[in-house]
Amino acid sequence: MEKLYEGKSKIVYAGPDEWTCYIKYKDTATAGNGAKKEDLPEKGRINAKISNIIYDYLSKYGIKTHMLRVVEPTMILARKAEIVPLEVVVRNVAAGHFSSRYGIEEGSPLKNIVVEYSFKNDDLGDPLITDSMITALGIAEQAELDKIKEQALKINELLIRFFDKAGIRLIDFKLEFGRCDGGIILCDEISPDCARLWDKATNEKMDKDRFRRDMGDVMYYYEEILRRVMKANE
Ligand code: 5GP
């Protein structure tokens, strides 16, 4: 297979048609822009499965995604899209960089849902960026940003409902979008690698913060999320 791109956690290969590509999930886990790196056996398979179930669920509610079909446990066939170089973060509860940046205790409630953007650029460390900066730099047009924000908020509503059924609190998550057939579609993945997921009963962290913060038992909790997501999806 012809490799088109290799990122920190996925490899993209040319697909059977011009407009498709294969996306392979790797077991590699990184944090701090690649400063911390480790192989976590089975992570690729578990994240692929979680993400595939969620993308299936979202598409049933009208969210357009890059997902076409599962090829192997760690590989999907996807629509090729021109990735908008933005990390779109939705926050329901203060945590992570939001807490450290503004000095707010992790777990504090927010008066409204936050949607924030970072410019996806490893050399610059993915700096936070505003709407007018995004349009000024030509990263995306205002109409695209409006669509991205609308989709992100709709996805948030759907995910809160889904994870609640799985006994999980959706604290925050990161999305990536791409341009395809004149529209905007959801790309990348939704998994414990890019979402903060806390146990509804105990507030225990079940996501990548366990890796970032050396809390241990990373794959135990990823497996547990998969188990609950599968059950919620029945
Ligand atoms: P924070 O900005 O607090 O670090 O992250 C907010 C949310 O977006 C978290 O759920 C985090 O996992 C996700 N996120 C932000 N940046 C990245 C990134 O570069 N990679 C991944 N996998 N997730 C990210």
PDB file of C-alpha atoms and ligand atoms in Angstrom:
ATOM      1  CA  MET A   1       0.000   0.000   0.000  1.00  0.00           C
ATOM      2  CA  GLU A   2       1.197   3.499  -0.800  1.00  0.00           C
ATOM      3  CA  LYS A   3       1.807   5.491   2.376  1.00  0.00           C
ATOM      4  CA  LEU A   4       0.541   9.062   2.009  1.00  0.00           C
ATOM      5  CA  TYR A   5       1.179  10.380   5.504  1.00  0.00           C
ATOM      6  CA  GLU A   6       2.292   9.162   8.916  1.00  0.00           C
ATOM      7  CA  GLY A   7       1.196  11.033  12.013  1.00  0.00           C
ATOM      8  CA  LYS A   8       1.806  10.399  15.712  1.00  0.00           C
ATOM      9  CA  SER A   9      -1.058   7.943  16.114  1.00  0.00           C
ATOM     10  CA  LYS A  10      -2.217   7.069  12.584  1.00  0.00           C
ATOM     11  CA  ILE A  11      -0.938   6.190   9.119  1.00  0.00           C
ATOM     12  CA  VAL A  12      -2.816   7.196   5.964  1.00  0.00           C
ATOM     13  CA  TYR A  13      -2.494   5.004   2.828  1.00  0.00           C
ATOM     14  CA  ALA A  14      -3.865   5.527  -0.662  1.00  0.00           C
ATOM     15  CA  GLY A  15      -7.306   3.953  -1.070  1.00  0.00           C
ATOM     16  CA  PRO A  16      -8.744   1.903  -3.950  1.00  0.00           C
ATOM     17  CA  ASP A  17     -10.182   5.098  -5.518  1.00  0.00           C
ATOM     18  CA  GLU A  18      -8.874   8.630  -5.944  1.00  0.00           C
ATOM     19  CA  TRP A  19     -11.395   9.943  -3.400  1.00  0.00           C
ATOM     20  CA  THR A  20     -10.658   7.403  -0.643  1.00  0.00           C
ATOM     21  CA  CYS A  21      -7.836   6.521   1.749  1.00  0.00           C
ATOM     22  CA  TYR A  22      -7.087   3.848   4.324  1.00  0.00           C
ATOM     23  CA  ILE A  23      -6.444   5.032   7.865  1.00  0.00           C
ATOM     24  CA  LYS A  24      -4.512   2.742  10.205  1.00  0.00           C
ATOM     25  CA  TYR A  25      -4.554   3.275  13.965  1.00  0.00           C
ATOM     26  CA  LYS A  26      -1.153   2.789  15.632  1.00  0.00           C
ATOM     27  CA  ASP A  27      -0.449   1.583  19.164  1.00  0.00           C
ATOM     28  CA  THR A  28       1.850   4.557  19.769  1.00  0.00           C
ATOM     29  CA  ALA A  29       0.816   7.021  22.459  1.00  0.00           C
ATOM     30  CA  THR A  30       2.380  10.481  22.588  1.00  0.00           C
ATOM     31  CA  ALA A  31       1.944  13.515  24.809  1.00  0.00           C
ATOM     32  CA  GLY A  32       3.468  16.965  25.076  1.00  0.00           C
ATOM     33  CA  ASN A  33       3.852  17.308  21.299  1.00  0.00           C
ATOM     34  CA  GLY A  34       5.715  13.992  21.077  1.00  0.00           C
ATOM     35  CA  ALA A  35       8.031  14.599  24.069  1.00  0.00           C
ATOM     36  CA  LYS A  36       6.564  11.547  25.841  1.00  0.00           C
ATOM     37  CA  LYS A  37       6.140   8.497  23.643  1.00  0.00           C
ATOM     38  CA  GLU A  38       5.264   4.883  24.392  1.00  0.00           C
ATOM     39  CA  ASP A  39       3.815   1.835  22.698  1.00  0.00           C
ATOM     40  CA  LEU A  40       0.577   0.688  24.305  1.00  0.00           C
ATOM     41  CA  PRO A  41      -0.306  -2.724  22.857  1.00  0.00           C
ATOM     42  CA  GLU A  42      -3.929  -2.952  21.645  1.00  0.00           C
ATOM     43  CA  LYS A  43      -4.484   0.833  21.791  1.00  0.00           C
ATOM     44  CA  GLY A  44      -4.932   1.056  18.014  1.00  0.00           C
ATOM     45  CA  ARG A  45      -7.540  -1.691  17.941  1.00  0.00           C
ATOM     46  CA  ILE A  46      -9.458  -0.340  20.940  1.00  0.00           C
ATOM     47  CA  ASN A  47      -9.475   3.284  19.737  1.00  0.00           C
ATOM     48  CA  ALA A  48     -10.489   2.233  16.225  1.00  0.00           C
ATOM     49  CA  LYS A  49     -13.405   0.223  17.608  1.00  0.00           C
ATOM     50  CA  ILE A  50     -14.579   2.991  19.964  1.00  0.00           C
ATOM     51  CA  SER A  51     -14.283   5.620  17.236  1.00  0.00           C
ATOM     52  CA  ASN A  52     -16.065   3.461  14.648  1.00  0.00           C
ATOM     53  CA  ILE A  53     -19.026   2.859  16.965  1.00  0.00           C
ATOM     54  CA  ILE A  54     -19.255   6.579  17.731  1.00  0.00           C
ATOM     55  CA  TYR A  55     -18.975   7.647  14.068  1.00  0.00           C
ATOM     56  CA  ASP A  56     -21.703   5.164  13.187  1.00  0.00           C
ATOM     57  CA  TYR A  57     -23.914   6.615  15.924  1.00  0.00           C
ATOM     58  CA  LEU A  58     -23.218  10.221  14.860  1.00  0.00           C
ATOM     59  CA  SER A  59     -23.939   9.497  11.209  1.00  0.00           C
ATOM     60  CA  LYS A  60     -27.338   8.075  12.187  1.00  0.00           C
ATOM     61  CA  TYR A  61     -28.090  11.566  13.550  1.00  0.00           C
ATOM     62  CA  GLY A  62     -27.061  13.352  10.376  1.00  0.00           C
ATOM     63  CA  ILE A  63     -23.391  14.135  11.087  1.00  0.00           C
ATOM     64  CA  LYS A  64     -21.346  13.722   7.899  1.00  0.00           C
ATOM     65  CA  THR A  65     -18.059  11.908   8.602  1.00  0.00           C
ATOM     66  CA  HIS A  66     -15.092  10.577   6.619  1.00  0.00           C
ATOM     67  CA  MET A  67     -15.918   7.009   7.661  1.00  0.00           C
ATOM     68  CA  LEU A  68     -16.817   4.562   4.855  1.00  0.00           C
ATOM     69  CA  ARG A  69     -16.211   1.109   6.338  1.00  0.00           C
ATOM     70  CA  VAL A  70     -14.063  -0.974   8.675  1.00  0.00           C
ATOM     71  CA  VAL A  71     -11.415  -2.925   6.754  1.00  0.00           C
ATOM     72  CA  GLU A  72      -9.506  -4.538   9.613  1.00  0.00           C
ATOM     73  CA  PRO A  73      -9.702  -4.160  13.401  1.00  0.00           C
ATOM     74  CA  THR A  74      -7.161  -1.318  13.202  1.00  0.00           C
ATOM     75  CA  MET A  75      -7.962   0.054   9.749  1.00  0.00           C
ATOM     76  CA  ILE A  76     -10.836   1.934   8.121  1.00  0.00           C
ATOM     77  CA  LEU A  77     -11.570   3.089   4.603  1.00  0.00           C
ATOM     78  CA  ALA A  78     -12.338   6.813   4.663  1.00  0.00           C
ATOM     79  CA  ARG A  79     -13.292   9.643   2.331  1.00  0.00           C
ATOM     80  CA  LYS A  80     -10.259  11.695   1.416  1.00  0.00           C
ATOM     81  CA  ALA A  81     -10.678  15.237   2.706  1.00  0.00           C
ATOM     82  CA  GLU A  82      -8.582  18.365   2.781  1.00  0.00           C
ATOM     83  CA  ILE A  83      -7.975  18.677   6.513  1.00  0.00           C
ATOM     84  CA  VAL A  84      -8.713  22.112   7.970  1.00  0.00           C
ATOM     85  CA  PRO A  85      -5.614  22.635  10.162  1.00  0.00           C
ATOM     86  CA  LEU A  86      -7.584  23.379  13.326  1.00  0.00           C
ATOM     87  CA  GLU A  87      -8.076  21.443  16.535  1.00  0.00           C
ATOM     88  CA  VAL A  88     -11.645  22.149  17.565  1.00  0.00           C
ATOM     89  CA  VAL A  89     -12.055  21.650  21.308  1.00  0.00           C
ATOM     90  CA  VAL A  90     -15.444  21.538  23.021  1.00  0.00           C
ATOM     91  CA  ARG A  91     -15.503  21.864  26.816  1.00  0.00           C
ATOM     92  CA  ASN A  92     -18.404  21.071  29.144  1.00  0.00           C
ATOM     93  CA  VAL A  93     -16.380  21.166  32.374  1.00  0.00           C
ATOM     94  CA  ALA A  94     -13.077  22.905  33.204  1.00  0.00           C
ATOM     95  CA  ALA A  95     -10.053  20.590  32.845  1.00  0.00           C
ATOM     96  CA  GLY A  96      -6.610  20.315  31.291  1.00  0.00           C
ATOM     97  CA  HIS A  97      -5.229  23.423  29.616  1.00  0.00           C
ATOM     98  CA  PHE A  98      -8.421  25.379  30.293  1.00  0.00           C
ATOM     99  CA  SER A  99      -7.893  24.862  34.025  1.00  0.00           C
ATOM    100  CA  SER A 100      -4.170  25.608  33.976  1.00  0.00           C
ATOM    101  CA  ARG A 101      -4.501  28.595  31.590  1.00  0.00           C
ATOM    102  CA  TYR A 102      -7.194  30.367  33.605  1.00  0.00           C
ATOM    103  CA  GLY A 103      -6.388  29.020  37.105  1.00  0.00           C
ATOM    104  CA  ILE A 104      -9.662  27.131  37.555  1.00  0.00           C
ATOM    105  CA  GLU A 105      -9.878  23.916  39.507  1.00  0.00           C
ATOM    106  CA  GLU A 106     -10.304  20.843  37.323  1.00  0.00           C
ATOM    107  CA  GLY A 107     -13.899  19.641  37.417  1.00  0.00           C
ATOM    108  CA  SER A 108     -15.370  23.127  37.960  1.00  0.00           C
ATOM    109  CA  PRO A 109     -18.652  23.692  36.129  1.00  0.00           C
ATOM    110  CA  LEU A 110     -18.753  26.254  33.284  1.00  0.00           C
ATOM    111  CA  LYS A 111     -21.551  28.789  32.756  1.00  0.00           C
ATOM    112  CA  ASN A 112     -21.666  27.861  29.073  1.00  0.00           C
ATOM    113  CA  ILE A 113     -20.182  25.332  26.707  1.00  0.00           C
ATOM    114  CA  VAL A 114     -16.793  26.462  25.361  1.00  0.00           C
ATOM    115  CA  VAL A 115     -15.725  25.973  21.739  1.00  0.00           C
ATOM    116  CA  GLU A 116     -12.101  26.879  21.121  1.00  0.00           C
ATOM    117  CA  TYR A 117      -9.702  26.505  18.221  1.00  0.00           C
ATOM    118  CA  SER A 118      -5.991  25.789  18.019  1.00  0.00           C
ATOM    119  CA  PHE A 119      -3.927  26.144  14.870  1.00  0.00           C
ATOM    120  CA  LYS A 120      -2.690  22.610  14.107  1.00  0.00           C
ATOM    121  CA  ASN A 121       1.029  23.171  13.744  1.00  0.00           C
ATOM    122  CA  ASP A 122       3.553  21.058  15.691  1.00  0.00           C
ATOM    123  CA  ASP A 123       6.418  23.533  15.144  1.00  0.00           C
ATOM    124  CA  LEU A 124       4.389  26.292  16.795  1.00  0.00           C
ATOM    125  CA  GLY A 125       2.960  24.007  19.501  1.00  0.00           C
ATOM    126  CA  ASP A 126      -0.664  24.245  18.262  1.00  0.00           C
ATOM    127  CA  PRO A 127      -1.339  27.832  19.459  1.00  0.00           C
ATOM    128  CA  LEU A 128      -4.834  28.918  20.505  1.00  0.00           C
ATOM    129  CA  ILE A 129      -6.442  30.975  17.737  1.00  0.00           C
ATOM    130  CA  THR A 130      -9.604  33.105  17.385  1.00  0.00           C
ATOM    131  CA  ASP A 131     -12.181  33.326  14.566  1.00  0.00           C
ATOM    132  CA  SER A 132     -10.792  36.571  13.158  1.00  0.00           C
ATOM    133  CA  MET A 133      -7.221  35.230  13.241  1.00  0.00           C
ATOM    134  CA  ILE A 134      -8.343  32.080  11.409  1.00  0.00           C
ATOM    135  CA  THR A 135     -10.010  34.084   8.639  1.00  0.00           C
ATOM    136  CA  ALA A 136      -7.173  36.651   8.562  1.00  0.00           C
ATOM    137  CA  LEU A 137      -4.637  33.870   7.967  1.00  0.00           C
ATOM    138  CA  GLY A 138      -6.853  32.178   5.375  1.00  0.00           C
ATOM    139  CA  ILE A 139      -6.982  28.937   7.406  1.00  0.00           C
ATOM    140  CA  ALA A 140     -10.770  28.788   6.912  1.00  0.00           C
ATOM    141  CA  GLU A 141     -13.585  31.076   5.818  1.00  0.00           C
ATOM    142  CA  GLN A 142     -16.157  32.427   8.273  1.00  0.00           C
ATOM    143  CA  ALA A 143     -18.933  30.351   6.664  1.00  0.00           C
ATOM    144  CA  GLU A 144     -16.815  27.195   7.166  1.00  0.00           C
ATOM    145  CA  LEU A 145     -16.113  28.144  10.772  1.00  0.00           C
ATOM    146  CA  ASP A 146     -19.824  28.689  11.401  1.00  0.00           C
ATOM    147  CA  LYS A 147     -20.528  25.220  10.020  1.00  0.00           C
ATOM    148  CA  ILE A 148     -17.680  23.688  12.059  1.00  0.00           C
ATOM    149  CA  LYS A 149     -18.969  25.283  15.275  1.00  0.00           C
ATOM    150  CA  GLU A 150     -22.555  24.211  14.585  1.00  0.00           C
ATOM    151  CA  GLN A 151     -21.417  20.627  13.916  1.00  0.00           C
ATOM    152  CA  ALA A 152     -19.147  20.579  16.993  1.00  0.00           C
ATOM    153  CA  LEU A 153     -22.021  21.669  19.270  1.00  0.00           C
ATOM    154  CA  LYS A 154     -24.406  19.135  17.731  1.00  0.00           C
ATOM    155  CA  ILE A 155     -21.778  16.383  18.141  1.00  0.00           C
ATOM    156  CA  ASN A 156     -21.325  17.466  21.776  1.00  0.00           C
ATOM    157  CA  GLU A 157     -25.049  17.098  22.480  1.00  0.00           C
ATOM    158  CA  LEU A 158     -25.150  13.662  20.859  1.00  0.00           C
ATOM    159  CA  LEU A 159     -22.000  12.489  22.635  1.00  0.00           C
ATOM    160  CA  ILE A 160     -23.114  13.683  26.086  1.00  0.00           C
ATOM    161  CA  ARG A 161     -26.276  11.599  25.643  1.00  0.00           C
ATOM    162  CA  PHE A 162     -24.366   8.559  24.362  1.00  0.00           C
ATOM    163  CA  PHE A 163     -21.648   8.578  27.030  1.00  0.00           C
ATOM    164  CA  ASP A 164     -24.193   9.210  29.781  1.00  0.00           C
ATOM    165  CA  LYS A 165     -25.862   5.950  28.799  1.00  0.00           C
ATOM    166  CA  ALA A 166     -22.414   4.337  29.202  1.00  0.00           C
ATOM    167  CA  GLY A 167     -22.012   5.780  32.715  1.00  0.00           C
ATOM    168  CA  ILE A 168     -19.407   8.272  31.545  1.00  0.00           C
ATOM    169  CA  ARG A 169     -19.174  12.079  31.866  1.00  0.00           C
ATOM    170  CA  LEU A 170     -17.956  13.842  28.735  1.00  0.00           C
ATOM    171  CA  ILE A 171     -15.696  16.577  30.112  1.00  0.00           C
ATOM    172  CA  ASP A 172     -14.132  17.823  26.850  1.00  0.00           C
ATOM    173  CA  PHE A 173     -12.935  16.562  23.482  1.00  0.00           C
ATOM    174  CA  LYS A 174     -11.063  17.530  20.338  1.00  0.00           C
ATOM    175  CA  LEU A 175     -12.392  17.257  16.774  1.00  0.00           C
ATOM    176  CA  GLU A 176     -10.877  17.740  13.348  1.00  0.00           C
ATOM    177  CA  PHE A 177     -12.805  18.579  10.205  1.00  0.00           C
ATOM    178  CA  GLY A 178     -12.042  18.392   6.498  1.00  0.00           C
ATOM    179  CA  ARG A 179     -13.339  19.802   3.234  1.00  0.00           C
ATOM    180  CA  CYS A 180     -15.005  17.245   0.975  1.00  0.00           C
ATOM    181  CA  ASP A 181     -17.401  17.616  -1.975  1.00  0.00           C
ATOM    182  CA  GLY A 182     -17.871  21.321  -1.243  1.00  0.00           C
ATOM    183  CA  GLY A 183     -18.853  20.711   2.390  1.00  0.00           C
ATOM    184  CA  ILE A 184     -17.338  20.128   5.809  1.00  0.00           C
ATOM    185  CA  ILE A 185     -17.080  16.595   7.214  1.00  0.00           C
ATOM    186  CA  LEU A 186     -15.904  15.182  10.529  1.00  0.00           C
ATOM    187  CA  CYS A 187     -12.476  13.520  10.192  1.00  0.00           C
ATOM    188  CA  ASP A 188      -9.897  11.976  12.544  1.00  0.00           C
ATOM    189  CA  GLU A 189     -11.214  10.005  15.535  1.00  0.00           C
ATOM    190  CA  ILE A 190     -13.243  10.232  18.720  1.00  0.00           C
ATOM    191  CA  SER A 191     -11.647   8.056  21.388  1.00  0.00           C
ATOM    192  CA  PRO A 192     -10.178   8.288  24.906  1.00  0.00           C
ATOM    193  CA  ASP A 193      -7.031   9.646  23.202  1.00  0.00           C
ATOM    194  CA  CYS A 194      -8.767  12.910  22.363  1.00  0.00           C
ATOM    195  CA  ALA A 195     -11.615  13.175  24.866  1.00  0.00           C
ATOM    196  CA  ARG A 196     -11.698  13.499  28.648  1.00  0.00           C
ATOM    197  CA  LEU A 197     -14.009  10.803  29.949  1.00  0.00           C
ATOM    198  CA  TRP A 198     -14.717  10.475  33.664  1.00  0.00           C
ATOM    199  CA  ASP A 199     -16.635   7.726  35.411  1.00  0.00           C
ATOM    200  CA  LYS A 200     -20.110   9.089  36.187  1.00  0.00           C
ATOM    201  CA  ALA A 201     -20.221   7.543  39.660  1.00  0.00           C
ATOM    202  CA  THR A 202     -16.648   8.109  40.880  1.00  0.00           C
ATOM    203  CA  ASN A 203     -15.220  10.841  38.591  1.00  0.00           C
ATOM    204  CA  GLU A 204     -12.273   8.524  37.951  1.00  0.00           C
ATOM    205  CA  LYS A 205     -10.298   9.499  34.839  1.00  0.00           C
ATOM    206  CA  MET A 206     -10.652   6.881  32.085  1.00  0.00           C
ATOM    207  CA  ASP A 207      -8.825   8.657  29.246  1.00  0.00           C
ATOM    208  CA  LYS A 208      -5.418   9.682  27.933  1.00  0.00           C
ATOM    209  CA  ASP A 209      -4.752  11.849  31.004  1.00  0.00           C
ATOM    210  CA  ARG A 210      -3.827   8.529  32.669  1.00  0.00           C
ATOM    211  CA  PHE A 211      -0.924   8.326  30.186  1.00  0.00           C
ATOM    212  CA  ARG A 212      -0.103  12.063  30.156  1.00  0.00           C
ATOM    213  CA  ARG A 213      -0.017  12.198  33.977  1.00  0.00           C
ATOM    214  CA  ASP A 214       1.585   8.749  34.599  1.00  0.00           C
ATOM    215  CA  MET A 215      -1.501   7.534  36.476  1.00  0.00           C
ATOM    216  CA  GLY A 216      -1.122   3.942  35.226  1.00  0.00           C
ATOM    217  CA  ASP A 217      -3.618   1.302  34.041  1.00  0.00           C
ATOM    218  CA  VAL A 218      -4.138   3.197  30.762  1.00  0.00           C
ATOM    219  CA  MET A 219      -5.269   0.212  28.710  1.00  0.00           C
ATOM    220  CA  TYR A 220      -7.417  -1.170  31.515  1.00  0.00           C
ATOM    221  CA  TYR A 221      -9.529   1.996  31.362  1.00  0.00           C
ATOM    222  CA  TYR A 222      -9.557   2.142  27.534  1.00  0.00           C
ATOM    223  CA  GLU A 223     -10.859  -1.459  27.514  1.00  0.00           C
ATOM    224  CA  GLU A 224     -13.487  -0.476  30.065  1.00  0.00           C
ATOM    225  CA  ILE A 225     -14.620   2.447  27.885  1.00  0.00           C
ATOM    226  CA  LEU A 226     -14.881   0.117  24.894  1.00  0.00           C
ATOM    227  CA  ARG A 227     -16.916  -2.372  26.939  1.00  0.00           C
ATOM    228  CA  ARG A 228     -19.345   0.359  28.092  1.00  0.00           C
ATOM    229  CA  VAL A 229     -19.563   1.994  24.648  1.00  0.00           C
ATOM    230  CA  MET A 230     -20.455  -1.387  23.097  1.00  0.00           C
ATOM    231  CA  LYS A 231     -23.132  -1.932  25.734  1.00  0.00           C
ATOM    232  CA  ALA A 232     -24.573   1.568  25.283  1.00  0.00           C
ATOM    233  CA  ASN A 233     -24.708   0.930  21.542  1.00  0.00           C
ATOM    234  CA  GLU A 234     -26.737  -2.320  21.839  1.00  0.00           C
TER     235      GLU A 234
HETATM  236  P1  5GP B   1      -6.537  20.522  26.510  1.00  0.00           P
HETATM  237  O1  5GP B   1      -6.598  21.743  25.647  1.00  0.00           O
HETATM  238  O2  5GP B   1      -7.188  20.731  27.844  1.00  0.00           O
HETATM  239  O3  5GP B   1      -5.167  19.943  26.584  1.00  0.00           O
HETATM  240  O4  5GP B   1      -7.396  19.397  25.739  1.00  0.00           O
HETATM  241  C1  5GP B   1      -8.788  19.511  25.574  1.00  0.00           C
HETATM  242  C2  5GP B   1      -9.322  18.220  24.983  1.00  0.00           C
HETATM  243  O5  5GP B   1      -8.861  18.079  23.644  1.00  0.00           O
HETATM  244  C3  5GP B   1      -8.857  16.958  25.713  1.00  0.00           C
HETATM  245  O6  5GP B   1      -9.923  16.020  25.687  1.00  0.00           O
HETATM  246  C4  5GP B   1      -7.681  16.451  24.893  1.00  0.00           C
HETATM  247  O7  5GP B   1      -7.599  15.049  24.945  1.00  0.00           O
HETATM  248  C5  5GP B   1      -8.024  16.949  23.499  1.00  0.00           C
HETATM  249  N1  5GP B   1      -6.835  17.395  22.763  1.00  0.00           N
HETATM  250  C6  5GP B   1      -6.335  18.638  22.668  1.00  0.00           C
HETATM  251  N2  5GP B   1      -5.220  18.672  21.922  1.00  0.00           N
HETATM  252  C7  5GP B   1      -5.006  17.419  21.524  1.00  0.00           C
HETATM  253  C8  5GP B   1      -4.004  16.790  20.693  1.00  0.00           C
HETATM  254  O8  5GP B   1      -3.089  17.417  20.167  1.00  0.00           O
HETATM  255  N3  5GP B   1      -4.127  15.445  20.536  1.00  0.00           N
HETATM  256  C9  5GP B   1      -5.129  14.716  21.104  1.00  0.00           C
HETATM  257  N4  5GP B   1      -5.181  13.391  20.912  1.00  0.00           N
HETATM  258  N5  5GP B   1      -6.093  15.277  21.855  1.00  0.00           N
HETATM  259  C10 5GP B   1      -6.030  16.594  22.067  1.00  0.00           C
END
